[in-house]
CSV table of C-alpha atoms in Angstrom, one decimal:
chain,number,residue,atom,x,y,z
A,1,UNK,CA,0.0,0.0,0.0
A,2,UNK,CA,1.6,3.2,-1.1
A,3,UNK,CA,2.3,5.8,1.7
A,4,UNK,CA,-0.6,8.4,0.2
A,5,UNK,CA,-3.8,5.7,0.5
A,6,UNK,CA,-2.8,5.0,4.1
A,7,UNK,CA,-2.9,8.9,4.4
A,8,UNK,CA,-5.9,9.4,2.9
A,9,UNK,CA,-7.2,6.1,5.2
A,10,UNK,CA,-6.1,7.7,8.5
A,11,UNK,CA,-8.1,10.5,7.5
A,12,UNK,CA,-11.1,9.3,6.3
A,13,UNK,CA,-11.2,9.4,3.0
A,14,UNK,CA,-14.1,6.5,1.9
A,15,UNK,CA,-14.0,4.6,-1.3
A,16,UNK,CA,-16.0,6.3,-4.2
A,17,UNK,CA,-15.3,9.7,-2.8
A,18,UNK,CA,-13.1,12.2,-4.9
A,19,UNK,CA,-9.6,13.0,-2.9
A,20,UNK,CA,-9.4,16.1,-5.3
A,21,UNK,CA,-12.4,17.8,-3.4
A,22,UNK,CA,-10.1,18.0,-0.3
A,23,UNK,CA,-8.0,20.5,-2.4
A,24,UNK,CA,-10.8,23.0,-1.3
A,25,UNK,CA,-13.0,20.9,1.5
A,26,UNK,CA,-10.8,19.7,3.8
A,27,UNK,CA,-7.2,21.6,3.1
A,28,UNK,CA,-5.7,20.3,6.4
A,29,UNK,CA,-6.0,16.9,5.2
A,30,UNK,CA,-4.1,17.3,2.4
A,31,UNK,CA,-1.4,19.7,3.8
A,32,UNK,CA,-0.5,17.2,6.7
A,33,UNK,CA,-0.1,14.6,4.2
A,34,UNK,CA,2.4,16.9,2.2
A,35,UNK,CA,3.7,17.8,5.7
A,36,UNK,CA,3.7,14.1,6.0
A,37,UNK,CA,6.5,13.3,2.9
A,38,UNK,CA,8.3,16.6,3.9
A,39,UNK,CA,8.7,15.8,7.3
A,40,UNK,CA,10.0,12.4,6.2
A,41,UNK,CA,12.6,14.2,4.1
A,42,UNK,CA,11.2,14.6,0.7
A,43,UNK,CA,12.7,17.0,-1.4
A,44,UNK,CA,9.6,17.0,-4.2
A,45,UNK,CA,6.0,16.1,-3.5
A,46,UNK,CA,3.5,15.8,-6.4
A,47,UNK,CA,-0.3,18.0,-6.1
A,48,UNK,CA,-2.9,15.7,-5.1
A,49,UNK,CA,-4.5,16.5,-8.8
A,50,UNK,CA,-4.6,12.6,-10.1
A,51,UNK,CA,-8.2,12.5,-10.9
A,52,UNK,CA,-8.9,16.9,-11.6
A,53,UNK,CA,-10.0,16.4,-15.3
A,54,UNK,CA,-14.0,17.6,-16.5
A,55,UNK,CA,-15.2,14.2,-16.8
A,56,UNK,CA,-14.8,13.3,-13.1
A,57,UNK,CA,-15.2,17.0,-11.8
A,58,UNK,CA,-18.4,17.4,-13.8
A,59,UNK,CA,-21.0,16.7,-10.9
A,60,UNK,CA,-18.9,17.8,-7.8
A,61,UNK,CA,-19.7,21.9,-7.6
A,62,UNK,CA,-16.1,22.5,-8.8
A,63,UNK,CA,-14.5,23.5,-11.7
A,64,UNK,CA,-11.1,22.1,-12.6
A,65,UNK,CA,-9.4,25.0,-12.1
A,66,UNK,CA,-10.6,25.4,-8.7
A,67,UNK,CA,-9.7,22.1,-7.6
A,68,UNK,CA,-6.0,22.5,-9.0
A,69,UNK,CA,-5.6,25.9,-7.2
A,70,UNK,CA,-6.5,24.6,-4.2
A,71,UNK,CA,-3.9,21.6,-4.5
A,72,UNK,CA,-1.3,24.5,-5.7
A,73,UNK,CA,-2.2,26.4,-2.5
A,74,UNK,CA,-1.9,23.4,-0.4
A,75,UNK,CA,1.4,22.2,-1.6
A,76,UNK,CA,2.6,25.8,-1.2
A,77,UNK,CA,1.7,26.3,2.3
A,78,UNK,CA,3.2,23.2,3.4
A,79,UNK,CA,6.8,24.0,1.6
A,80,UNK,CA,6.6,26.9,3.2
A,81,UNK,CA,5.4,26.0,6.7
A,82,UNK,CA,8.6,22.9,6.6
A,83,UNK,CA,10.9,26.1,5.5
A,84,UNK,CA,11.1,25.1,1.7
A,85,UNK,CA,10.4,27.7,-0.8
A,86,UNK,CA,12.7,30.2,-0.4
């Protein structure tokens, strides 16, 4: 099991539910499982963006966009809080 489903486990994430909505819904999620890989001494972490296309996004409220601003904003905010980004 890779180390982002047993994230997205701890935190309740439930099958059939899209993890891109947390890019705006539930921010804190996502950023402590950036925090998660930084803290562990990643150097690069990925936006959790996977499944942000207009087929999938087409009945959740969100426009693609949206949801990858929100990952942007999250991976951001994590560099910055482990004292990356400079």
């Amino acid at each position: 099991m890779e180390l982002w489903e047993l994230c997205y486990k701890k935190w309740g994430l439930t099958g059939g539910e899209l993890p891109d909505r947390y890019n705006i819904e539930k921010q804190d999620i996502i950023k402590a499982i950036h925090n998660t890989y930084l803290k562990s001494g990643a150097n690069i972490i990925t936006t959790n963006t996977f499944g942000a296309n207009r087929f999938k996004m087409k009945d959740i409220g969100y426009s693609v966009t949206d949801i990858i601003k929100g990952a942007i904003d999250c991976a951001k905010t994590s560099i910055e809080a482990n004292g990356g980004g400079g």
